PDB file of C-alpha atoms and ligand atoms in Angstrom:
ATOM      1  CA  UNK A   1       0.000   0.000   0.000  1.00 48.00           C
ATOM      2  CA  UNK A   2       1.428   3.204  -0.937  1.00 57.00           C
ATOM      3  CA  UNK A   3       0.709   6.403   1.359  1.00 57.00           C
ATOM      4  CA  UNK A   4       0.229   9.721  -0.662  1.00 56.00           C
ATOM      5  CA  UNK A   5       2.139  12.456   1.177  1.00 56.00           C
ATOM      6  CA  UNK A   6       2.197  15.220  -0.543  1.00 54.00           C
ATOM      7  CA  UNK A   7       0.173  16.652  -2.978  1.00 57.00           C
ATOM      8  CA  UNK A   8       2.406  18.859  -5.013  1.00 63.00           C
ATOM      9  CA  UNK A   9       5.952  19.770  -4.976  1.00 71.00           C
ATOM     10  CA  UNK A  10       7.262  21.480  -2.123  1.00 83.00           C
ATOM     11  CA  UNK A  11       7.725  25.099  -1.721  1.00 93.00           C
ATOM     12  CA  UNK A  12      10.454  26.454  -2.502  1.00 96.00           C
ATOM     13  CA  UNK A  13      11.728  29.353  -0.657  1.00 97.00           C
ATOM     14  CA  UNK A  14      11.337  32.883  -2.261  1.00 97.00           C
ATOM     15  CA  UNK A  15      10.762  36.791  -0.825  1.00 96.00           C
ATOM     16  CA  UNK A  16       8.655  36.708   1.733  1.00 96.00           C
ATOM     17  CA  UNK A  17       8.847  32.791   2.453  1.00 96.00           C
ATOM     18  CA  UNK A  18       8.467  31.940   6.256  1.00 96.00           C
ATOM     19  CA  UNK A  19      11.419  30.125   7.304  1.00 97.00           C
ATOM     20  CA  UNK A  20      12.210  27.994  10.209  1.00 97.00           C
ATOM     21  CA  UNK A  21      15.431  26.451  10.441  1.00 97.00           C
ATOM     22  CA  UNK A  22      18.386  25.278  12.274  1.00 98.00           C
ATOM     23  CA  UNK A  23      21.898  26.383  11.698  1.00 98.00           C
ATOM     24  CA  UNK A  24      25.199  26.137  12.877  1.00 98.00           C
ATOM     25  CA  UNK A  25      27.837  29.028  12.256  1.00 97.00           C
ATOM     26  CA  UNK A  26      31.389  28.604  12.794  1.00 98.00           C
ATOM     27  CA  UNK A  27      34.251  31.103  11.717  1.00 95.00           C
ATOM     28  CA  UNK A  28      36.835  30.951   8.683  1.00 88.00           C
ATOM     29  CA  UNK A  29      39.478  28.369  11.168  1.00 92.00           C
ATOM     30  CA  UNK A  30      36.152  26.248  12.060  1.00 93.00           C
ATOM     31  CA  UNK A  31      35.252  27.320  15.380  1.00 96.00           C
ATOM     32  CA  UNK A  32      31.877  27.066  16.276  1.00 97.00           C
ATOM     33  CA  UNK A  33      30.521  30.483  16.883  1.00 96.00           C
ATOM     34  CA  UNK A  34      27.113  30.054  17.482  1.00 95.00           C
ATOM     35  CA  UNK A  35      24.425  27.139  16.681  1.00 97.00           C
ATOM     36  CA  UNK A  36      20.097  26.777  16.770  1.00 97.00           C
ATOM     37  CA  UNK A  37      20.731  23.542  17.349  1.00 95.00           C
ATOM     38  CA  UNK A  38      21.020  24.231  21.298  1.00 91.00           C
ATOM     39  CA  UNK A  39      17.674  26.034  21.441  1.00 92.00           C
ATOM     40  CA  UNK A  40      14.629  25.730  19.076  1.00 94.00           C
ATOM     41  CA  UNK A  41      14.785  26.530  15.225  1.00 96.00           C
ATOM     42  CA  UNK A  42      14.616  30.438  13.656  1.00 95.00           C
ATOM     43  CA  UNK A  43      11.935  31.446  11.929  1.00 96.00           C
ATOM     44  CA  UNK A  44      12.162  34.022   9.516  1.00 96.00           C
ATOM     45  CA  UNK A  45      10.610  35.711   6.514  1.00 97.00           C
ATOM     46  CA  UNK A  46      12.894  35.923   3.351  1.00 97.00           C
ATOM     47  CA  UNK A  47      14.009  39.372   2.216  1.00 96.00           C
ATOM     48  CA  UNK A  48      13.323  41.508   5.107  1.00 93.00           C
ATOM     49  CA  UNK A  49      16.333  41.983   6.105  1.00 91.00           C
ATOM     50  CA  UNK A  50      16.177  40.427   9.348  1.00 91.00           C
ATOM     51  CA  UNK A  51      19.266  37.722   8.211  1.00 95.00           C
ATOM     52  CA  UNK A  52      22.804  38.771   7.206  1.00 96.00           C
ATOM     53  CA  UNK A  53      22.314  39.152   2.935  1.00 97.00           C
ATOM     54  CA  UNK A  54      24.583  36.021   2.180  1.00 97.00           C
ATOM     55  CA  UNK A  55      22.508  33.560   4.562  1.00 98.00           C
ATOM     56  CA  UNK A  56      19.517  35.323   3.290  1.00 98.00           C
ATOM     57  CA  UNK A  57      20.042  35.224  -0.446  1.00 97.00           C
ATOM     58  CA  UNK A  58      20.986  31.332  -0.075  1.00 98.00           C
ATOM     59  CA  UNK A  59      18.036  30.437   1.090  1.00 98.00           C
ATOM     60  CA  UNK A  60      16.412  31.276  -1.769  1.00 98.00           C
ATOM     61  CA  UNK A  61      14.954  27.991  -3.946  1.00 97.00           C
ATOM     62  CA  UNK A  62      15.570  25.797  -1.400  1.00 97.00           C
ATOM     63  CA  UNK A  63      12.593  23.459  -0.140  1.00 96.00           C
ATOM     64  CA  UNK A  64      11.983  21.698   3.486  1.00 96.00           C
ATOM     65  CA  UNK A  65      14.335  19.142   4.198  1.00 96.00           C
ATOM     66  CA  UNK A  66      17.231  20.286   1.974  1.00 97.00           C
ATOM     67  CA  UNK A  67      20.702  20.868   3.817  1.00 98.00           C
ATOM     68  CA  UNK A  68      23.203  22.921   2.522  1.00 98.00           C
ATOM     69  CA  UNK A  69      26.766  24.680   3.648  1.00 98.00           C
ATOM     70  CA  UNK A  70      27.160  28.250   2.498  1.00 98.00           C
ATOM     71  CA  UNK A  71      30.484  30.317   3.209  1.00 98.00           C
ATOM     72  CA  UNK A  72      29.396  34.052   3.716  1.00 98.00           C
ATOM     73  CA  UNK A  73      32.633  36.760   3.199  1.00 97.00           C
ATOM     74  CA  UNK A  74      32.644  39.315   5.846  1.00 96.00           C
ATOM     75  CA  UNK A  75      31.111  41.978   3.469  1.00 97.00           C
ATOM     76  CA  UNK A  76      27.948  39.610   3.161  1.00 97.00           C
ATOM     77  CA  UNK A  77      27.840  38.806   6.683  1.00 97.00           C
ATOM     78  CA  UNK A  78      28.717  41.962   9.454  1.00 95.00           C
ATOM     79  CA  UNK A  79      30.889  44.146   6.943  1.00 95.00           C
ATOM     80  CA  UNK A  80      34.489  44.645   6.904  1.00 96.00           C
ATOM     81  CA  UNK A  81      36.194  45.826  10.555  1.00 95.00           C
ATOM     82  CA  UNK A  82      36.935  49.932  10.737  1.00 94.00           C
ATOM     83  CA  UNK A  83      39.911  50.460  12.933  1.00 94.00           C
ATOM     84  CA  UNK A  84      38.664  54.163  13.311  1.00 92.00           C
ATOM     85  CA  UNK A  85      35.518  52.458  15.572  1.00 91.00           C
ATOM     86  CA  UNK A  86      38.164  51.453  18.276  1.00 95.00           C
ATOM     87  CA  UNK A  87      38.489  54.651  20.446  1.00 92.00           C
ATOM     88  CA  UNK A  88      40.710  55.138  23.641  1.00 94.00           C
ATOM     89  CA  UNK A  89      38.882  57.841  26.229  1.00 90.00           C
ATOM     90  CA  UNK A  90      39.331  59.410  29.400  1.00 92.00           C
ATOM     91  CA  UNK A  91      38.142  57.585  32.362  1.00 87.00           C
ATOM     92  CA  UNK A  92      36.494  60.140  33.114  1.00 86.00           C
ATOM     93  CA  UNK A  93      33.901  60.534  30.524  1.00 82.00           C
ATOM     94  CA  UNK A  94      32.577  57.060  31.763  1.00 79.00           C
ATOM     95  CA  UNK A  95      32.306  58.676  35.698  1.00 77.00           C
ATOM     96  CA  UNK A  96      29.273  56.728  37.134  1.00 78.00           C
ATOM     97  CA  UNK A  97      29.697  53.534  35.534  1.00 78.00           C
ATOM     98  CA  UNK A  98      30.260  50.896  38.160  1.00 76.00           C
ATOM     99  CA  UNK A  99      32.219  48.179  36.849  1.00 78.00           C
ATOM    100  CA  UNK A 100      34.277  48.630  33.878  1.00 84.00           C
ATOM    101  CA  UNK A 101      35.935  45.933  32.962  1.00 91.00           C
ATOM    102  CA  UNK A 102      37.163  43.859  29.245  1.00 94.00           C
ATOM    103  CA  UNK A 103      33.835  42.772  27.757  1.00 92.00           C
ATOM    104  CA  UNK A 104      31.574  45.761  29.233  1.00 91.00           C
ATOM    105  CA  UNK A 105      29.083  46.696  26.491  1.00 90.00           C
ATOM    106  CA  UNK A 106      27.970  50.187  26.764  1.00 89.00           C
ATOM    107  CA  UNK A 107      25.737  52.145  24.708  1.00 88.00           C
ATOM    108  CA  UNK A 108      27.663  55.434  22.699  1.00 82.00           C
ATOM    109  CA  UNK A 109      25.576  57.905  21.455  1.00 81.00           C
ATOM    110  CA  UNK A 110      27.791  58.748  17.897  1.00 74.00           C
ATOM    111  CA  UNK A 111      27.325  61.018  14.554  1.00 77.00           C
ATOM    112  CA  UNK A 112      26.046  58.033  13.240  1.00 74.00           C
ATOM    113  CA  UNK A 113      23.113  57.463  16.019  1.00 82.00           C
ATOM    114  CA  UNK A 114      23.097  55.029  19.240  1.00 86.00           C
ATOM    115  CA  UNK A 115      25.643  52.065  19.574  1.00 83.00           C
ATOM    116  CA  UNK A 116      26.573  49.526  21.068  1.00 88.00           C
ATOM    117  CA  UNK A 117      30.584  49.411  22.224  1.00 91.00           C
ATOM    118  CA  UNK A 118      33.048  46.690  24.138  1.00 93.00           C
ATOM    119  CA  UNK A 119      35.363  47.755  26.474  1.00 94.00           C
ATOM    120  CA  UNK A 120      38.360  45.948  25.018  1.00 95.00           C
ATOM    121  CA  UNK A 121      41.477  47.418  27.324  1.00 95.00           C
ATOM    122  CA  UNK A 122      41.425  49.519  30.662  1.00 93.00           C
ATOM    123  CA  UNK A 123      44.326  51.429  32.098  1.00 92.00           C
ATOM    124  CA  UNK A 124      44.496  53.817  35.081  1.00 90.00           C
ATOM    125  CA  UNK A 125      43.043  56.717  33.242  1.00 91.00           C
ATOM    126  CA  UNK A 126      41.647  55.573  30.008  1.00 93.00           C
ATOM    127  CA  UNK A 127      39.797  52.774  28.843  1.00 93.00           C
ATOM    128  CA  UNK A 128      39.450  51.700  24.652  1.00 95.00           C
ATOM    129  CA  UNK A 129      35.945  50.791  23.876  1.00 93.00           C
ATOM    130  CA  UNK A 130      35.715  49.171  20.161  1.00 95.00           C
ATOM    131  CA  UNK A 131      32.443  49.552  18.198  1.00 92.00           C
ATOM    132  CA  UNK A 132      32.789  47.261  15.333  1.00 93.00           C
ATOM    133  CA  UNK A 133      30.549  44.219  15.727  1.00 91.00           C
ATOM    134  CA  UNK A 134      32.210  41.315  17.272  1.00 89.00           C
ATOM    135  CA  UNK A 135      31.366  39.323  13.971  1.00 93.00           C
ATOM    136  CA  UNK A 136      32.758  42.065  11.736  1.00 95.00           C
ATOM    137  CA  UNK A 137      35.689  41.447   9.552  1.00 95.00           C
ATOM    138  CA  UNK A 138      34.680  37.388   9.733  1.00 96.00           C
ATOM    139  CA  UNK A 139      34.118  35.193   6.924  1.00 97.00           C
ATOM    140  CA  UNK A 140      31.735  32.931   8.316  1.00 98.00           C
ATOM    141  CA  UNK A 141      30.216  29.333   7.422  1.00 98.00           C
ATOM    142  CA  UNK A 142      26.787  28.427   7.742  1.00 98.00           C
ATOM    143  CA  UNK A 143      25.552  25.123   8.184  1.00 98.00           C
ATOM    144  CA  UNK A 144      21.606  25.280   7.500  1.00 98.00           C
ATOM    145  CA  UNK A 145      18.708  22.550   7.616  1.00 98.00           C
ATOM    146  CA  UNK A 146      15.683  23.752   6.183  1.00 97.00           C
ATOM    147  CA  UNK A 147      12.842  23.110   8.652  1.00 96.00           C
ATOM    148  CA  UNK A 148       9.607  24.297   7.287  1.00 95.00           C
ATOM    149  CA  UNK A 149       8.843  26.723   4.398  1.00 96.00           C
ATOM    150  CA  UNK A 150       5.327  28.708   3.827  1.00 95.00           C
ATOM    151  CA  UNK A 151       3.942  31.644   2.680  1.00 94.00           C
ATOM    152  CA  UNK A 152       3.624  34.256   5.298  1.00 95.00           C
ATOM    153  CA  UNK A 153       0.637  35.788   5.841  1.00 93.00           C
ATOM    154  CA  UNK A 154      -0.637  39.476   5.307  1.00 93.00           C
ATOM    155  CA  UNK A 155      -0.431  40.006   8.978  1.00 93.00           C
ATOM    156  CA  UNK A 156       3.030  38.831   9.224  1.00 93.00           C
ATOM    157  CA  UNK A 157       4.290  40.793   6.356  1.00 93.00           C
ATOM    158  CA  UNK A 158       2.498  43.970   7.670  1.00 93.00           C
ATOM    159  CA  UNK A 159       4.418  43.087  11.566  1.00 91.00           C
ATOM    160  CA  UNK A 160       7.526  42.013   9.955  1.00 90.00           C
ATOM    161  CA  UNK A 161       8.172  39.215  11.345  1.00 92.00           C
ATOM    162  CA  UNK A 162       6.761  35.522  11.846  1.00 93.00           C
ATOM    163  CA  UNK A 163       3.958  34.813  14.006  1.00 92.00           C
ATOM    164  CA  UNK A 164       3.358  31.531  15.899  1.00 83.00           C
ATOM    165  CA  UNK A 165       0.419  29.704  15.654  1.00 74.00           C
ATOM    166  CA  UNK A 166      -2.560  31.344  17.043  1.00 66.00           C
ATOM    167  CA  UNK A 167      -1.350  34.941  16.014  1.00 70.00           C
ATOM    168  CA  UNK A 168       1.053  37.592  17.114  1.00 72.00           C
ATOM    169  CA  UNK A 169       1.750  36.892  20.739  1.00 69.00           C
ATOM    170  CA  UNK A 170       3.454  40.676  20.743  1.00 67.00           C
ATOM    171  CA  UNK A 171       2.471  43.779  21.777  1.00 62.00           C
ATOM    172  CA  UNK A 172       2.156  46.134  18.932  1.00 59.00           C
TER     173      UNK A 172
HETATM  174 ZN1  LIG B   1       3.271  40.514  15.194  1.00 70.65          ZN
END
């Protein structure tokens, strides 16, 4: 007895897909950076933006069930590092935080808006705070499993992002 399970090809991803899946990330020497596979798949919707452009564009055509590796170059991924983002400032001008120390992420206000910065040194009277993303500069490798793919709905597409069954489940 034969058991029909589907009844037409599968979807294949495209702009404004919904897409759950798992992934594992590791840097250009192989080190694992970060993986889904710890915590529940990501769910997405193709071409908003929400993804790095390389692991978003690769997505596309792909169906539920495929698995793939995709290598992402640093300008695809979080852009090139700018040496000019690492800054070395008074002590001073940080008077009232309580516990600086390597790996403190503060928010700068800059010309360019509000951003997040790492403490990456601190000396007696000055401390270097670096602003680049900690990704930036990486060419990174994805490992992806395709999950699920669907067509999001109007509601989705108006919130931007994916909604779990039974609707929003945010505050708008
Ligand atoms: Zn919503």
């Amino acid at each position: 007895n034969h058991l029909l399970k589907k009844l037409g090809p599968n979807m294949k991803i495209a702009k404004n897909s919904v897409v759950v899946i798992h992934y594992a990330v590791s840097d250009g020497e192989g080190t694992l950076i970060d993986s889904s596979y710890e915590d529940k798949p990501m769910a997405i919707i193709q071409g908003t933006g929400y993804l790095i452009p390389g692991l978003d564009d690769a997505l596309v055509d792909h169906e539920a069930g495929d698995k793939f590796e995709v290598a992402v170059p640093c300008e695809q991924a979080y852009g090139e590092r700018h040496d000019e983002y690492v800054q070395t400032v008074p002590k001073e001008v940080l008077a009232g935080v309580e516990d600086l120390a390597v790996g403190t992420q503060l928010r700068a206000t800059t010309d360019e808006g509000e951003q997040t910065v790492i403490v990456i040194d601190v000396q007696d009277e000055e401390i270097t705070v670096d602003g680049n993303h900690p990704l930036a500069g990486l060419d990174l490798n994805f490992d992806v499993e395709i999950i699920e793919v669907r067509a999001a709905t109007e509601e989705e597409l108006e919130h931007g992002h994916v909604h779990a069954e039974g609707g929003c489940g945010h505050d708008h």
